Each structure stands twice: as structure tokens, then as C-alpha cells.
mmCIF file of C-alpha atoms in Angstrom:
data_model
loop_
_atom_site.group_PDB
_atom_site.id
_atom_site.type_symbol
_atom_site.label_atom_id
_atom_site.label_comp_id
_atom_site.label_asym_id
_atom_site.label_seq_id
_atom_site.Cartn_x
_atom_site.Cartn_y
_atom_site.Cartn_z
ATOM 1 C CA MET J 2 0.003 -0.002 0.023
ATOM 2 C CA MET J 3 1.453 3.332 -1.009
ATOM 3 C CA LEU J 4 1.978 6.013 1.673
ATOM 4 C CA ARG J 5 0.860 8.776 -0.699
ATOM 5 C CA SER J 6 0.042 11.035 2.193
ATOM 6 C CA CYS J 7 3.759 11.548 2.891
ATOM 7 C CA LEU J 8 4.174 13.196 -0.486
ATOM 8 C CA CYS J 9 2.530 16.383 0.548
ATOM 9 C CA ARG J 10 2.354 16.457 4.333
ATOM 10 C CA PRO J 11 4.892 17.910 6.744
ATOM 11 C CA LEU J 12 7.257 15.258 8.014
ATOM 12 C CA GLU J 13 5.998 15.448 11.586
ATOM 13 C CA ARG J 14 2.571 14.434 10.387
ATOM 14 C CA CYS J 15 4.008 11.467 8.498
ATOM 15 C CA PHE J 16 5.921 9.852 11.360
ATOM 16 C CA GLY J 17 6.152 12.336 14.180
ATOM 17 C CA ARG J 18 8.711 14.385 16.051
ATOM 18 C CA ARG J 19 10.171 12.412 18.899
ATOM 19 C CA GLY J 20 12.814 12.686 21.535
ATOM 20 C CA GLY J 21 12.394 16.422 22.033
ATOM 21 C CA ASP J 22 14.329 17.433 18.890
ATOM 22 C CA GLY J 23 11.958 19.583 16.833
ATOM 23 C CA LEU J 24 14.064 19.075 13.716
ATOM 24 C CA MET J 25 14.229 15.248 13.802
ATOM 25 C CA TRP J 26 11.755 12.810 12.325
ATOM 26 C CA ASN J 27 11.957 9.063 12.317
ATOM 27 C CA MET J 28 10.216 5.796 11.417
ATOM 28 C CA ASP J 29 11.180 3.168 13.952
ATOM 29 C CA LEU J 30 10.730 -0.066 11.978
ATOM 30 C CA LYS J 31 8.775 -1.125 8.881
ATOM 31 C CA PRO J 32 8.868 -4.254 6.728
ATOM 32 C CA HIS J 33 10.379 -4.437 3.250
ATOM 33 C CA ALA J 34 10.789 -7.302 0.818
ATOM 34 C CA SER J 35 13.877 -8.734 2.527
ATOM 35 C CA GLY J 36 13.435 -7.831 6.239
ATOM 36 C CA ASP J 37 12.908 -4.612 8.148
ATOM 37 C CA PHE J 38 14.048 -1.027 7.700
ATOM 38 C CA SER J 39 14.398 2.025 9.931
ATOM 39 C CA ILE J 40 14.820 5.634 8.915
ATOM 40 C CA ALA J 41 15.640 8.933 10.573
ATOM 41 C CA VAL J 42 16.155 12.487 9.330
ATOM 42 C CA VAL J 43 17.406 15.558 11.111
ATOM 43 C CA GLN J 44 17.347 19.020 9.507
ATOM 44 C CA ALA J 45 20.046 21.639 9.862
ATOM 45 C CA ASN J 46 19.584 23.894 6.784
ATOM 46 C CA SER J 47 16.817 26.477 6.474
ATOM 47 C CA SER J 48 15.252 24.202 3.873
ATOM 48 C CA LEU J 49 15.822 20.494 4.244
ATOM 49 C CA GLU J 50 18.154 19.539 1.367
ATOM 50 C CA ASP J 51 18.261 15.799 2.075
ATOM 51 C CA GLN J 52 15.655 13.429 0.568
ATOM 52 C CA GLY J 53 15.170 9.726 1.038
ATOM 53 C CA GLN J 54 13.127 6.858 -0.383
ATOM 54 C CA VAL J 55 12.387 3.196 0.232
ATOM 55 C CA PHE J 56 10.404 1.382 -2.508
ATOM 56 C CA THR J 57 9.446 -2.276 -2.471
ATOM 57 C CA SER J 58 7.892 -4.969 -4.543
ATOM 58 C CA PRO J 59 7.364 -8.650 -3.532
ATOM 59 C CA SER J 60 10.806 -9.522 -4.883
ATOM 60 C CA ALA J 61 12.876 -6.314 -4.652
ATOM 61 C CA THR J 62 13.702 -3.384 -2.385
ATOM 62 C CA TYR J 63 15.013 0.003 -3.587
ATOM 63 C CA VAL J 64 16.664 2.615 -1.365
ATOM 64 C CA GLY J 65 17.617 6.193 -2.244
ATOM 65 C CA VAL J 66 19.416 8.926 -0.291
ATOM 66 C CA TYR J 67 19.793 12.270 -2.062
ATOM 67 C CA ASP J 68 21.867 15.011 -0.449
ATOM 68 C CA GLY J 69 21.225 18.346 -2.081
ATOM 69 C CA HIS J 70 23.516 21.377 -2.112
ATOM 70 C CA GLY J 71 22.883 24.959 -3.198
ATOM 71 C CA GLY J 72 19.216 24.438 -2.425
ATOM 72 C CA PRO J 73 16.638 21.595 -2.155
ATOM 73 C CA GLU J 74 15.411 21.600 -5.794
ATOM 74 C CA ALA J 75 17.770 18.934 -7.258
ATOM 75 C CA SER J 76 17.338 16.393 -4.409
ATOM 76 C CA ARG J 77 13.555 16.770 -4.591
ATOM 77 C CA PHE J 78 13.652 16.322 -8.386
ATOM 78 C CA VAL J 79 15.732 13.119 -8.039
ATOM 79 C CA ASN J 80 13.319 11.881 -5.323
ATOM 80 C CA LYS J 81 10.473 12.228 -7.829
ATOM 81 C CA HIS J 82 12.071 11.017 -11.070
ATOM 82 C CA LEU J 83 14.918 8.546 -10.550
ATOM 83 C CA PHE J 84 13.037 5.502 -9.381
ATOM 84 C CA PRO J 85 10.357 5.657 -12.059
ATOM 85 C CA TYR J 86 13.156 5.688 -14.646
ATOM 86 C CA LEU J 87 14.860 2.759 -12.881
ATOM 87 C CA ASN J 88 11.644 0.770 -12.935
ATOM 88 C CA LYS J 89 10.925 1.708 -16.610
ATOM 89 C CA PHE J 90 14.323 0.616 -17.882
ATOM 90 C CA ALA J 91 14.378 -2.508 -15.716
ATOM 91 C CA LEU J 92 11.071 -3.604 -17.193
ATOM 92 C CA GLU J 93 12.254 -2.869 -20.702
ATOM 93 C CA GLN J 94 15.467 -4.819 -20.276
ATOM 94 C CA GLY J 95 14.157 -7.725 -18.219
ATOM 95 C CA GLY J 96 15.674 -6.805 -14.854
ATOM 96 C CA LEU J 97 18.219 -4.721 -13.073
ATOM 97 C CA SER J 98 21.774 -4.293 -14.438
ATOM 98 C CA ALA J 99 24.582 -1.774 -14.431
ATOM 99 C CA ASP J 100 23.325 -0.507 -17.827
ATOM 100 C CA VAL J 101 19.790 -0.026 -16.458
ATOM 101 C CA ILE J 102 21.101 1.985 -13.513
ATOM 102 C CA LYS J 103 23.308 4.147 -15.728
ATOM 103 C CA LYS J 104 20.441 4.856 -18.079
ATOM 104 C CA ALA J 105 18.208 5.882 -15.139
ATOM 105 C CA PHE J 106 20.856 8.229 -13.766
ATOM 106 C CA ASN J 107 21.487 9.716 -17.176
ATOM 107 C CA ALA J 108 17.789 10.221 -17.896
ATOM 108 C CA THR J 109 17.309 11.970 -14.539
ATOM 109 C CA GLU J 110 20.296 14.209 -15.210
ATOM 110 C CA GLU J 111 19.009 15.073 -18.706
ATOM 111 C CA GLU J 112 15.517 15.875 -17.507
ATOM 112 C CA PHE J 113 16.828 18.094 -14.716
ATOM 113 C CA LEU J 114 18.944 19.896 -17.339
ATOM 114 C CA HIS J 115 15.780 20.663 -19.269
ATOM 115 C CA VAL J 116 14.184 22.010 -16.097
ATOM 116 C CA VAL J 117 17.187 24.279 -15.526
ATOM 117 C CA LYS J 118 17.039 25.610 -19.072
ATOM 118 C CA ARG J 119 13.296 26.371 -18.794
ATOM 119 C CA SER J 120 13.695 27.924 -15.321
ATOM 120 C CA LEU J 121 16.837 29.955 -15.951
ATOM 121 C CA PRO J 122 15.205 33.331 -16.923
ATOM 122 C CA ALA J 123 13.098 33.392 -13.744
ATOM 123 C CA ARG J 124 15.502 31.554 -11.389
ATOM 124 C CA PRO J 125 19.108 31.709 -12.624
ATOM 125 C CA GLN J 126 20.367 30.225 -9.342
ATOM 126 C CA ILE J 127 18.862 26.867 -10.428
ATOM 127 C CA ALA J 128 21.990 26.272 -12.559
ATOM 128 C CA SER J 129 24.078 26.037 -9.383
ATOM 129 C CA VAL J 130 21.820 23.609 -7.513
ATOM 130 C CA GLY J 131 22.818 19.896 -7.342
ATOM 131 C CA SER J 132 22.471 16.704 -5.469
ATOM 132 C CA CYS J 133 24.543 13.701 -4.428
ATOM 133 C CA CYS J 134 22.725 10.516 -5.274
ATOM 134 C CA LEU J 135 23.028 7.126 -3.536
ATOM 135 C CA VAL J 136 20.906 4.199 -4.612
ATOM 136 C CA GLY J 137 20.712 0.621 -3.390
ATOM 137 C CA ALA J 138 18.648 -2.181 -4.883
ATOM 138 C CA ILE J 139 18.153 -5.766 -3.655
ATOM 139 C CA SER J 140 16.725 -8.151 -6.232
ATOM 140 C CA ASN J 141 16.977 -11.972 -6.533
ATOM 141 C CA GLY J 142 19.642 -12.144 -3.833
ATOM 142 C CA VAL J 143 21.846 -9.586 -5.558
ATOM 143 C CA LEU J 144 22.767 -6.141 -4.166
ATOM 144 C CA TYR J 145 23.292 -3.161 -6.457
ATOM 145 C CA VAL J 146 24.827 0.046 -5.109
ATOM 146 C CA ALA J 147 25.212 3.139 -7.274
ATOM 147 C CA ASN J 148 26.338 6.599 -6.209
ATOM 148 C CA LEU J 149 27.323 10.106 -7.166
ATOM 149 C CA GLY J 150 28.965 12.247 -4.484
ATOM 150 C CA ASP J 151 29.793 11.456 -0.878
ATOM 151 C CA SER J 152 26.720 9.848 0.604
ATOM 152 C CA ARG J 153 27.762 6.321 1.643
ATOM 153 C CA ALA J 154 26.543 2.717 1.828
ATOM 154 C CA VAL J 155 28.133 0.474 4.418
ATOM 155 C CA LEU J 156 27.414 -3.243 5.006
ATOM 156 C CA GLY J 157 27.461 -4.901 8.419
ATOM 157 C CA ARG J 158 28.708 -8.474 8.024
ATOM 158 C CA ARG J 159 28.987 -11.094 10.777
ATOM 159 C CA ALA J 160 32.626 -11.928 11.238
ATOM 160 C CA SER J 161 34.065 -15.447 11.055
ATOM 161 C CA GLU J 162 34.679 -17.269 14.314
ATOM 162 C CA GLY J 163 37.813 -16.226 16.165
ATOM 163 C CA ARG J 164 37.660 -12.578 15.013
ATOM 164 C CA LYS J 165 38.005 -10.015 17.790
ATOM 165 C CA ASN J 166 34.960 -8.042 16.611
ATOM 166 C CA PRO J 167 31.781 -10.020 15.866
ATOM 167 C CA VAL J 168 30.765 -7.680 13.049
ATOM 168 C CA VAL J 169 32.793 -6.253 10.147
ATOM 169 C CA ALA J 170 32.095 -2.975 8.315
ATOM 170 C CA GLU J 171 32.426 -3.119 4.553
ATOM 171 C CA ARG J 172 32.119 0.120 2.559
ATOM 172 C CA LEU J 173 30.175 -0.488 -0.637
ATOM 173 C CA SER J 174 30.327 2.939 -2.257
ATOM 174 C CA THR J 175 33.011 5.361 -3.411
ATOM 175 C CA ASP J 176 33.168 8.861 -1.886
ATOM 176 C CA HIS J 177 33.407 11.163 -4.920
ATOM 177 C CA ASN J 178 34.975 13.929 -2.865
ATOM 178 C CA VAL J 179 38.238 15.639 -3.792
ATOM 179 C CA SER J 180 39.335 15.517 -0.154
ATOM 180 C CA VAL J 181 40.148 11.900 -1.095
ATOM 181 C CA GLU J 182 43.499 11.904 -2.851
ATOM 182 C CA GLU J 183 42.518 9.251 -5.398
ATOM 183 C CA VAL J 184 39.483 11.328 -6.453
ATOM 184 C CA ARG J 185 41.553 14.504 -6.574
ATOM 185 C CA ARG J 186 44.059 12.810 -8.899
ATOM 186 C CA GLU J 187 41.216 11.527 -11.061
ATOM 187 C CA VAL J 188 39.852 15.043 -11.568
ATOM 188 C CA GLU J 189 43.313 16.529 -12.176
ATOM 189 C CA ALA J 190 44.097 13.805 -14.741
ATOM 190 C CA LEU J 191 41.029 14.798 -16.735
ATOM 191 C CA HIS J 192 42.202 18.427 -16.821
ATOM 192 C CA PRO J 193 45.960 18.381 -17.504
ATOM 193 C CA ASP J 194 45.775 21.877 -18.968
ATOM 194 C CA ASP J 195 44.136 23.358 -15.842
ATOM 195 C CA SER J 196 46.479 23.564 -12.863
ATOM 196 C CA HIS J 197 43.695 25.123 -10.772
ATOM 197 C CA VAL J 198 40.916 22.622 -11.436
ATOM 198 C CA VAL J 199 41.227 21.588 -7.781
ATOM 199 C CA VAL J 200 42.429 24.103 -5.181
ATOM 200 C CA TYR J 201 42.767 24.119 -1.420
ATOM 201 C CA THR J 202 40.606 26.810 0.042
ATOM 202 C CA ARG J 203 38.673 27.438 3.287
ATOM 203 C CA GLY J 204 40.330 24.434 4.878
ATOM 204 C CA VAL J 205 39.442 21.792 2.258
ATOM 205 C CA TRP J 206 40.099 20.819 -1.343
ATOM 206 C CA ARG J 207 37.461 22.079 -3.795
ATOM 207 C CA ILE J 208 36.857 21.834 -7.533
ATOM 208 C CA LYS J 209 37.386 25.355 -8.924
ATOM 209 C CA GLY J 210 37.497 26.499 -5.283
ATOM 210 C CA ILE J 211 33.736 25.912 -5.099
ATOM 211 C CA ILE J 212 32.578 22.325 -4.447
ATOM 212 C CA GLN J 213 34.034 19.226 -2.849
ATOM 213 C CA VAL J 214 32.096 16.507 -4.677
ATOM 214 C CA SER J 215 33.067 15.565 -8.224
ATOM 215 C CA ARG J 216 29.897 13.789 -9.276
ATOM 216 C CA SER J 217 26.269 14.799 -8.919
ATOM 217 C CA ILE J 218 22.906 15.356 -10.492
ATOM 218 C CA GLY J 219 22.606 19.034 -11.429
ATOM 219 C CA ASP J 220 25.402 21.601 -10.811
ATOM 220 C CA VAL J 221 24.814 22.463 -14.426
ATOM 221 C CA TYR J 222 27.023 25.497 -14.436
ATOM 222 C CA LEU J 223 30.050 23.231 -13.726
ATOM 223 C CA LYS J 224 29.079 20.811 -16.477
ATOM 224 C CA LYS J 225 27.864 22.951 -19.352
ATOM 225 C CA PRO J 226 30.226 25.787 -20.410
ATOM 226 C CA GLU J 227 27.421 27.620 -22.145
ATOM 227 C CA PHE J 228 25.681 28.356 -18.893
ATOM 228 C CA ASN J 229 28.678 30.373 -17.697
ATOM 229 C CA ARG J 230 28.453 32.441 -20.826
ATOM 230 C CA ASP J 231 24.743 33.099 -20.413
ATOM 231 C CA PRO J 232 24.132 36.790 -19.463
ATOM 232 C CA ILE J 233 21.263 35.795 -17.168
ATOM 233 C CA PHE J 234 23.468 33.436 -15.147
ATOM 234 C CA GLN J 235 26.318 35.962 -15.131
ATOM 235 C CA GLN J 236 24.066 38.382 -13.326
ATOM 236 C CA PHE J 237 23.449 35.803 -10.619
ATOM 237 C CA GLY J 238 27.039 34.923 -9.741
ATOM 238 C CA ASN J 239 30.646 34.878 -10.756
ATOM 239 C CA PRO J 240 31.036 32.777 -13.930
ATOM 240 C CA VAL J 241 33.573 29.919 -13.852
ATOM 241 C CA PRO J 242 35.486 29.670 -17.130
ATOM 242 C CA LEU J 243 35.254 26.077 -18.377
ATOM 243 C CA LYS J 244 36.847 24.401 -21.348
ATOM 244 C CA ARG J 245 34.986 21.146 -20.482
ATOM 245 C CA PRO J 246 32.855 19.811 -17.651
ATOM 246 C CA VAL J 247 34.557 19.612 -14.254
ATOM 247 C CA MET J 248 31.795 17.367 -12.773
ATOM 248 C CA THR J 249 29.965 14.317 -14.061
ATOM 249 C CA ALA J 250 26.758 12.321 -13.464
ATOM 250 C CA GLU J 251 28.356 8.944 -14.238
ATOM 251 C CA PRO J 252 27.683 6.742 -11.164
ATOM 252 C CA SER J 253 30.030 4.305 -9.568
ATOM 253 C CA ILE J 254 28.288 0.908 -9.430
ATOM 254 C CA LEU J 255 28.922 -2.119 -7.258
ATOM 255 C CA ILE J 256 27.143 -5.461 -7.806
ATOM 256 C CA ARG J 257 27.564 -8.371 -5.429
ATOM 257 C CA LYS J 258 25.651 -11.433 -4.318
ATOM 258 C CA LEU J 259 24.286 -11.239 -0.811
ATOM 259 C CA LEU J 260 25.815 -13.819 1.507
ATOM 260 C CA PRO J 261 24.319 -15.482 4.622
ATOM 261 C CA GLN J 262 26.644 -13.489 6.875
ATOM 262 C CA ASP J 263 25.472 -10.146 5.439
ATOM 263 C CA SER J 264 23.355 -8.744 8.229
ATOM 264 C CA PHE J 265 22.341 -5.132 7.427
ATOM 265 C CA LEU J 266 23.052 -2.108 5.252
ATOM 266 C CA ILE J 267 23.452 1.519 6.286
ATOM 267 C CA PHE J 268 22.625 4.166 3.641
ATOM 268 C CA ALA J 269 23.311 7.702 4.823
ATOM 269 C CA SER J 270 24.143 11.201 3.658
ATOM 270 C CA ASP J 271 27.547 12.527 4.507
ATOM 271 C CA GLY J 272 26.152 14.367 7.514
ATOM 272 C CA LEU J 273 26.367 11.039 9.332
ATOM 273 C CA TRP J 274 29.785 10.070 8.062
ATOM 274 C CA GLU J 275 31.313 13.431 8.994
ATOM 275 C CA GLN J 276 30.693 12.389 12.615
ATOM 276 C CA LEU J 277 30.897 8.584 12.724
ATOM 277 C CA SER J 278 33.305 6.108 11.176
ATOM 278 C CA ASP J 279 32.008 3.129 9.207
ATOM 279 C CA GLU J 280 33.033 0.857 12.039
ATOM 280 C CA ALA J 281 31.385 2.963 14.740
ATOM 281 C CA ALA J 282 28.095 3.091 12.827
ATOM 282 C CA VAL J 283 28.083 -0.677 12.184
ATOM 283 C CA GLU J 284 28.858 -1.435 15.814
ATOM 284 C CA ILE J 285 25.903 0.741 17.001
ATOM 285 C CA VAL J 286 23.491 -1.110 14.688
ATOM 286 C CA PHE J 287 24.873 -4.537 15.678
ATOM 287 C CA LYS J 288 24.671 -3.915 19.456
ATOM 288 C CA ASN J 289 21.286 -2.282 19.724
ATOM 289 C CA PRO J 290 17.587 -3.205 19.171
ATOM 290 C CA ARG J 291 16.180 -2.755 15.724
ATOM 291 C CA ALA J 292 13.312 -0.441 16.521
ATOM 292 C CA GLY J 293 14.505 3.134 16.243
ATOM 293 C CA ILE J 294 18.049 2.138 15.158
ATOM 294 C CA ALA J 295 18.300 4.895 12.495
ATOM 295 C CA LYS J 296 17.298 7.467 15.124
ATOM 296 C CA ARG J 297 20.007 6.079 17.407
ATOM 297 C CA LEU J 298 22.639 6.572 14.679
ATOM 298 C CA VAL J 299 21.527 10.134 14.057
ATOM 299 C CA ARG J 300 21.652 10.881 17.769
ATOM 300 C CA ALA J 301 25.128 9.377 18.041
ATOM 301 C CA ALA J 302 26.261 11.679 15.234
ATOM 302 C CA LEU J 303 24.721 14.725 16.905
ATOM 303 C CA HIS J 304 26.409 13.897 20.212
ATOM 304 C CA GLU J 305 29.738 13.803 18.329
ATOM 305 C CA ALA J 306 28.972 17.125 16.629
ATOM 306 C CA ALA J 307 28.131 18.700 19.953
ATOM 307 C CA LYS J 308 31.274 17.327 21.590
ATOM 308 C CA LYS J 309 33.446 18.927 18.934
ATOM 309 C CA ARG J 310 32.039 22.308 19.943
ATOM 310 C CA GLU J 311 32.246 21.525 23.675
ATOM 311 C CA MET J 312 28.459 21.486 23.838
ATOM 312 C CA SER J 313 25.804 18.894 24.675
ATOM 313 C CA TYR J 314 23.123 17.479 22.377
ATOM 314 C CA GLN J 315 20.620 19.287 24.545
ATOM 315 C CA ASP J 316 22.312 22.556 23.494
ATOM 316 C CA ILE J 317 22.227 21.542 19.837
ATOM 317 C CA LYS J 318 18.479 20.735 20.047
ATOM 318 C CA ARG J 319 17.718 24.327 21.028
ATOM 319 C CA ILE J 320 19.330 25.804 17.899
ATOM 320 C CA GLU J 321 17.062 26.880 15.047
ATOM 321 C CA LYS J 322 17.257 25.484 11.515
ATOM 322 C CA GLY J 323 19.590 27.502 9.358
ATOM 323 C CA ILE J 324 21.763 28.508 12.261
ATOM 324 C CA ARG J 325 22.070 24.836 13.137
ATOM 325 C CA ARG J 326 23.877 24.225 9.856
ATOM 326 C CA HIS J 327 26.967 25.759 11.523
ATOM 327 C CA PHE J 328 27.032 22.769 13.908
ATOM 328 C CA HIS J 329 26.059 19.855 11.659
ATOM 329 C CA ASP J 330 24.623 19.041 8.269
ATOM 330 C CA ASP J 331 21.219 17.666 7.314
ATOM 331 C CA ILE J 332 21.431 13.926 8.102
ATOM 332 C CA THR J 333 19.399 11.115 6.540
ATOM 333 C CA VAL J 334 19.933 7.491 7.630
ATOM 334 C CA ILE J 335 18.248 4.382 6.313
ATOM 335 C CA VAL J 336 19.088 1.022 7.924
ATOM 336 C CA ILE J 337 18.071 -2.058 5.893
ATOM 337 C CA TYR J 338 18.126 -5.441 7.682
ATOM 338 C CA LEU J 339 18.830 -8.453 5.451
ATOM 339 C CA ASP J 340 16.766 -11.267 6.906
ATOM 340 C CA HIS J 341 15.154 -12.774 3.877
ATOM 341 C CA HIS J 342 17.544 -12.397 0.970
ATOM 342 C CA LYS J 343 17.540 -16.189 0.471
ATOM 343 C CA GLY J 344 14.026 -15.900 -0.911
ATOM 344 C CA SER J 345 11.764 -16.379 2.164
ATOM 345 C CA SER J 346 8.474 -14.511 1.690
ATOM 346 C CA ASN J 347 6.837 -15.082 5.055
ATOM 347 C CA ARG J 348 7.301 -11.479 6.193
ATOM 348 C CA ARG J 349 7.030 -9.601 2.966
ATOM 349 C CA PRO J 350 4.577 -6.685 3.103
ATOM 350 C CA LYS J 351 1.300 -6.878 1.193
ATOM 351 C CA HIS J 352 1.155 -5.122 -2.171
ATOM 352 C CA SER J 353 -1.514 -3.800 -4.396
ATOM 353 C CA THR J 354 -1.161 -4.266 -8.153
ATOM 354 C CA VAL J 355 0.155 -1.451 -10.264
ATOM 355 C CA ASN J 356 -0.977 -1.409 -13.863
ATOM 356 C CA GLY J 357 -2.131 -5.000 -13.489
ATOM 357 C CA THR J 358 1.182 -6.369 -12.236
ATOM 358 C CA THR J 359 2.826 -6.821 -8.856
ATOM 359 C CA ASN J 360 6.316 -6.381 -10.312
ATOM 360 C CA ALA J 361 6.301 -2.604 -10.203
ATOM 361 C CA PRO J 362 7.864 -1.175 -7.033
ATOM 362 C CA THR J 363 5.499 0.333 -4.496
ATOM 363 C CA ASP J 364 6.444 3.422 -2.525
ATOM 364 C CA ILE J 365 6.466 2.431 1.172
ATOM 365 C CA PHE J 366 8.425 5.512 2.247
ATOM 366 C CA SER J 367 9.160 8.711 0.359
ATOM 367 C CA LEU J 368 10.338 11.796 2.104
ATOM 368 C CA LYS J 369 9.314 15.286 1.168
ATOM 369 C CA ALA J 370 10.471 18.285 3.096
ATOM 370 C CA HIS J 371 7.606 20.453 4.392
ATOM 371 C CA ALA J 372 4.032 21.581 3.684
ATOM 372 C CA GLY J 373 4.106 23.745 0.563
ATOM 373 C CA ASP J 374 6.841 21.763 -1.137
ATOM 374 C CA GLU J 375 4.256 20.327 -3.503
ATOM 375 C CA ASP J 376 3.911 23.771 -5.057
ATOM 376 C CA LEU J 377 7.609 23.843 -5.847
ATOM 377 C CA LEU J 378 7.484 20.313 -7.218
ATOM 378 C CA HIS J 379 4.757 21.262 -9.744
ATOM 379 C CA THR J 380 7.400 23.238 -11.594
ATOM 380 C CA PHE J 381 9.243 19.988 -12.218
ATOM 381 C CA SER J 382 6.315 17.915 -13.459
#
């Protein structure tokens, strides 16, 4: 059954504010095709720039975490368009594959480009809005992970006997962030004639001194040189001279069979990973009850953020959105437990048919930011 009401209601009416933090929302535990999932979101920006999704069908589960930057428009657009493309191409090609995933990412990027072109005269800043994009899919015992940017997927795997730690953290995605030396070298190698394609400024490495991530949906002005020459965009901000794109929407893709020792997956925006290591996050999930586990991870991250400023989480909770961004980022966490990837169907959720078939994914969780967002989304339809 689709939770359509979440598409246009404030988050607190979808699954409530809990724990005294007026900027946190969470869903303690819900079933998906292969087990249970838990989700939590905390806002720091004036407008929530993170978006998240969990879709399911009787045989597959799809997860999306989209971390926007420069504004919420790109992440909301991806939230609305990427999974329909993924389903469309999977049906056309007889199932999921790396090619299907790439086609869905590319189609989403191209459609957002059209939106930017149409919107530019009225909203030139739309050319500088972008979103990281992390997608996971579980189908027929196979896990697919695709990403752009620095959101991250981490697997918790039971360790073999005799290991000191009973659970092992395995990172499944690549951080496309030029703070990573390998990524920095990759960008520099693509621009041998530009010694300033990546520069160290304001304490971190940035492409053109502007942005840390090297892959995204959107950020059109760093991909299409013609936008920097457009007089309308030049009035909005300082143009960045480009000979060729300095960012890409080509996802990194990992495909692996799920194994009996694979216990759970953590999909999260970089707001979590700025505060917690892969190992720390996996240990929290392993040692604690399932219900509310995503909220527990978010709270652990916020405690770390507070500690860095010699504050308490109670202090952080009293800070308003917008101002709170100085203390931590928006954070979205989705924890997927892997109980039934061997094909058991005894706990799969019930599904209504879509267009006469039960193969199409059903939206069991889709995050939209706040009341009134539906008006903004109409511009993208």
C-alpha cells in the first residue's frame, strides 16, 4: 500500500517528532521485501536539502538517499524522477543491471537539465543547484549500489569465528569527494591543462575552489560551459570559465551477491559520516535493538557534533534550523536489515497491483520536506 500522504504532508505528520528534537523525524521499523528497515532524518539547513526513499515490490527493495546542495530543488527532483526511470528501464530490459542503472541516472540528469534551461530566466540560481545521489537495490539475492557524491553505503557483516569483533564494516560505495587523494588525482588527470581545477581553500580541497564532490545530479554551471556564458546566469554569480565539464553524473556501481553473513546495510548522507566512522556506525547497529536504530545513529552523530564544539546534544536541540547548519549538516539514515535475501516470503509486506502487475515497485516511504513543497514540485512535473 502506497503512503501517498507523505508526499505532501509535513514530516512530523508522517511519522512524528520524537525525543524532544523539533528538527528530527523518524520511522522506527517497517517491513520491506527482505526484512525490516528504519529511517531517521534531522534538519540543519533552512530548507531540508536531504531526501530519502524506500520502494518495495514482492521480490525487490530499492533505497535512495539524495543530499542536495545549493538548495533543495535537485534532491527533490531526483526523489520524484529517478526510481520511475529505474523501474521503466528494468522492465524494458528484463531486470536490473549496471546498464539499467546508468540509463536511469542519465535520464534523470538530462531531465533536470531541461528544467534548468526552462527555469533559468526566472530563477538563474537553479543552474548552481545539485544533489549527491546514492541508490541501493536488492533483487533476486543480488545487491546493487550506485552513487554520485559522498553519501555512503556500508554493509554490516557477521565476522568469522575467532575474530575480535563479531561484526565487520564493509564500505560499498566510493566517496566522490576531492578531499580523497585518489578522487583528486582523477579530476586533475582529466584536466591536465588546468592547474587550478582543484584548489585548497577554506580548509578543504574544492573543484574550482567551489565544491568538494566531483559527481552529482545538477550543478549544471560546472558541467555545461554555455551556462557560464549566459548573461542571465552571469548576473546571478561569478562565472567559472570552463573548457570542459569539471563534474559528471556517471555513477560508480557495485554489484555483489548477498551472503548469509550479510546482516544489514546503512545508507546515509555525508552528515552522518562526517561524525561517525563506518566501524562505529556498524557497531551501533549490531549492538542495539532494531526499532529506532536509524534514530540512534543520528543521535550518536549529533552527540559527536556537539562534543566537537564543547556542547551537549541538549544545547544543539535548542538551535534553530539555518543557524544549526553551523554545527552539523542535514542527516538522513536508512538502515536495511537483510533477513530474507535467500528468498523467504513469510514477512514480505502486502502489495496492491500497479498497472495489473505486482512487479512494479511500491512506494512504502518517500520523504518530502515540508508543507508547501508540493507547489515547488509542480514546476518539475
